[in-house]
Phi, psi and omega in degrees: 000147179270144169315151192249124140239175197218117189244154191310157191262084201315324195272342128002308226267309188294310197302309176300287182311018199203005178035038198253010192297322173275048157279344206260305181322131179253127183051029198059032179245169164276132196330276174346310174327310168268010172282312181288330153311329167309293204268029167286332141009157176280319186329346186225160178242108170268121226231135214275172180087159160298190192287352227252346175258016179283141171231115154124198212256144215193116159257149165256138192231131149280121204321325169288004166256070194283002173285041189261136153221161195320299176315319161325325207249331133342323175294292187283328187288317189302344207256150172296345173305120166272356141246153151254122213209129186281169228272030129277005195090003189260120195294139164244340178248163167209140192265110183231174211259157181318312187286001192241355163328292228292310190294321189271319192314342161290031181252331160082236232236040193290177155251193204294283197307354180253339161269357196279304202316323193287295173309322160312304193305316194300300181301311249273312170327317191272292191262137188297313190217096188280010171229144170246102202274063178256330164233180173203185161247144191297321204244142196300167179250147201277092225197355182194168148337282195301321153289354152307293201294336162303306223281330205306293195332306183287337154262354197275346187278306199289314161349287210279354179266008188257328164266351159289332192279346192273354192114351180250129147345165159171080179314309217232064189289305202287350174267292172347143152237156181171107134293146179343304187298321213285162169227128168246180219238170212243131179087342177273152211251091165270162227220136159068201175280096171221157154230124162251159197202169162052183190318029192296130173252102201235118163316212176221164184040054152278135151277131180219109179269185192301172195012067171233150215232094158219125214239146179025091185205153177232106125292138180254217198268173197019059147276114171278127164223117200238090153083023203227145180274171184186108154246141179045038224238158164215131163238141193271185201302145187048359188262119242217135188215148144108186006300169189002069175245154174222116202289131152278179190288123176081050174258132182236116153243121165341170145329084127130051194253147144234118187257128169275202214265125166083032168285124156232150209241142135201120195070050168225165194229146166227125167333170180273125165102347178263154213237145177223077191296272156247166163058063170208143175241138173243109182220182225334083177223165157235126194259114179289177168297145186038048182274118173260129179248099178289177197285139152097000214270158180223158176240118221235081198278326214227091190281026190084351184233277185274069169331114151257181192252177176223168177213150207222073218259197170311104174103002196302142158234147160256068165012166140288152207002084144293170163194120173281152052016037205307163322311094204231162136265139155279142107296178166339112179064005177293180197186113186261157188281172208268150164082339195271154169268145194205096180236046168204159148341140180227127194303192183287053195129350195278155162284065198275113213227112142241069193224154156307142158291145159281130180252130155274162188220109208287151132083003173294318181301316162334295190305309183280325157275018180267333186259000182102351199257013349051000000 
């Protein structure tokens, strides 16, 4: 088998000097990542450095020709074709032989299209027409915006008829995105316009509707995700967020937790059973079980300087617009009034009331409109 090497894309090239590359990414990887994912096989060597360190018979790949897989490139090495090229016609591999070494190794360190320019001109004398279109990639070689979004499409469609054949559900494979890493579970239902990335874990006979966003996160089975963003996150078995609620990073939600629409959760843990229905933030805390965090409640984490924590215990109620105060405790079953500020301990079973008195002023809207301002 011949040695492999693999040279750079200019427009890659632009992209990295405009530091603009992860505009490039595919399913969050760099291209190249699947070129090398080709070649992870025993079959091939890749081998580091310029052309100038090459011996023997080569293939040259371009970084940027991510529709590749070992059979593929096996195929084209077995075959008499000396390019490879994806169904626009743009080369992504090219085979050259130990006797043509000698003449390209001054190119040194090119990138794919100025050494492919060198290697036509060189062949073009023996062969009138050095390609033969008998294979081709499947998947566009990545040269412009508009073939990020080809490339993207096509792989992430084969992603999803490859976990559809597997048992999930995927209402919408041209929209769906789900990387390469991720695993999901037999049975689970996505919906729409959704994406998962990174190091994503989905149980099984989950739900996921249109536009939810989730990267390197674990759910376990009968997880609902309705319209919610989720990083680095965990939701456990059956416990259900959104519509348009969002886990920060280092979120643990419990068993059978519900976070509604417009929750935001970060660095915090919530017991099995407790419900956070909307328009609340809970951040750096520990939540006991069946604790209800009513609408408006804030966890008052950040004295401008410094995140303190909170403690929550088991059975807690929270009013409307509560505001913890960290460092603070709840215990067990303590129950805070609606409107209260809570910057102390709050005991075991207690009652925590923290307002103003209310006052009226008879006859104020009258006064003000006599004077003109009303």
């Amino acid at each position: 088998m011949p040695s492999v090497i693999i040279l750079s894309s200019p427009f890659l090239n632009t992209l990295r000097a405009r530091q603009e590359e992860t505009n490039a990414l595919l399913l969050g990887h760099p291209v190249v990542d699947y070129v090398k994912k080709a070649l992870a096989g025993p079959s091939w060597t890749i081998l580091p450095g310029g052309l100038d360190v090459c011996q023997g018979d080569l293939l040259v790949i371009n970084e940027a020709c991510c529709g590749l897989d070992e059979d593929v490139l096996y195929r084209f090495y077995s075959s008499d074709q000396r390019i490879l090229a994806d169904y626009q016609g743009t080369p992504g591999i090219v085979k050259v032989r130990e006797s043509e070494l000698a003449s390209l190794k001054e190119l040194g360190d090119a990138d794919f299209d100025t050494f492919f320019d060198a290697w036509t001109d060189m062949v073009q004398p023996e062969e009138a027409d050095p390609v033969v279109d008998e294979l081709f990639l499947d998947v566009p070689v990545v040269d412009s915006y508009l073939l990020v979004q080809l490339a993207e499409k096509s792989l992430a469609q084969n992603i999803c008829y490859d976990w559809i054949e597997k048992g999930v559900r995927i209402d919408e494979p041209t929209l769906t995105r789900i990387a390469p890493e991720v695993v999901i579970g037999a049975g689970t239902w996505i919906q729409g316009n959704v994406r998962i990335m990174g190091e994503t874990k989905i149980g099984s006979g989950c739900l996921i509707t249109d536009r939810s966003d989730i990267s390197d996160s674990t759910l376990g089975d009968q997880v609902t995700v309705r319209s919610s963003v989720i990083e680095e996150s965990v939701m456990e078995e059956g416990s259900n967020i959104g519509p348009y609620s969002h886990l920060r990073p280092h979120a643990v939600i419990g068993p059978h937790v519900h976070i509604g629409n417009f929750v935001e959760v970060k660095k915090a843990t919530l017991g099995e059973g407790t419900k956070a229905g909307h328009l609340a933030y809970i951040g750096d805390a520990d939540v006991g079980k069946d604790v209800n965090i009513s609408c408006g409640v804030i966890f008052c984490n950040y004295d401008g300087k410094n995140k303190h924590h909170t403690v929550v215990g088991d059975h807690a109620f929270l009013g409307s617009n509560a505001n913890l105060v960290a460092p603070v405790e709840l215990e067990d079953e303590a129950f805070v009034a609606a409107g209260s500020t809570i910057t102390k301990k709050v005991e075991q079973g207690a009652l925590a009331v923290e307002r103003a008195e209310q006052k009226s002023i008879p006859g104020y809207v009258a006064k003000r409109k006599a004077k003109g301002l009303l």
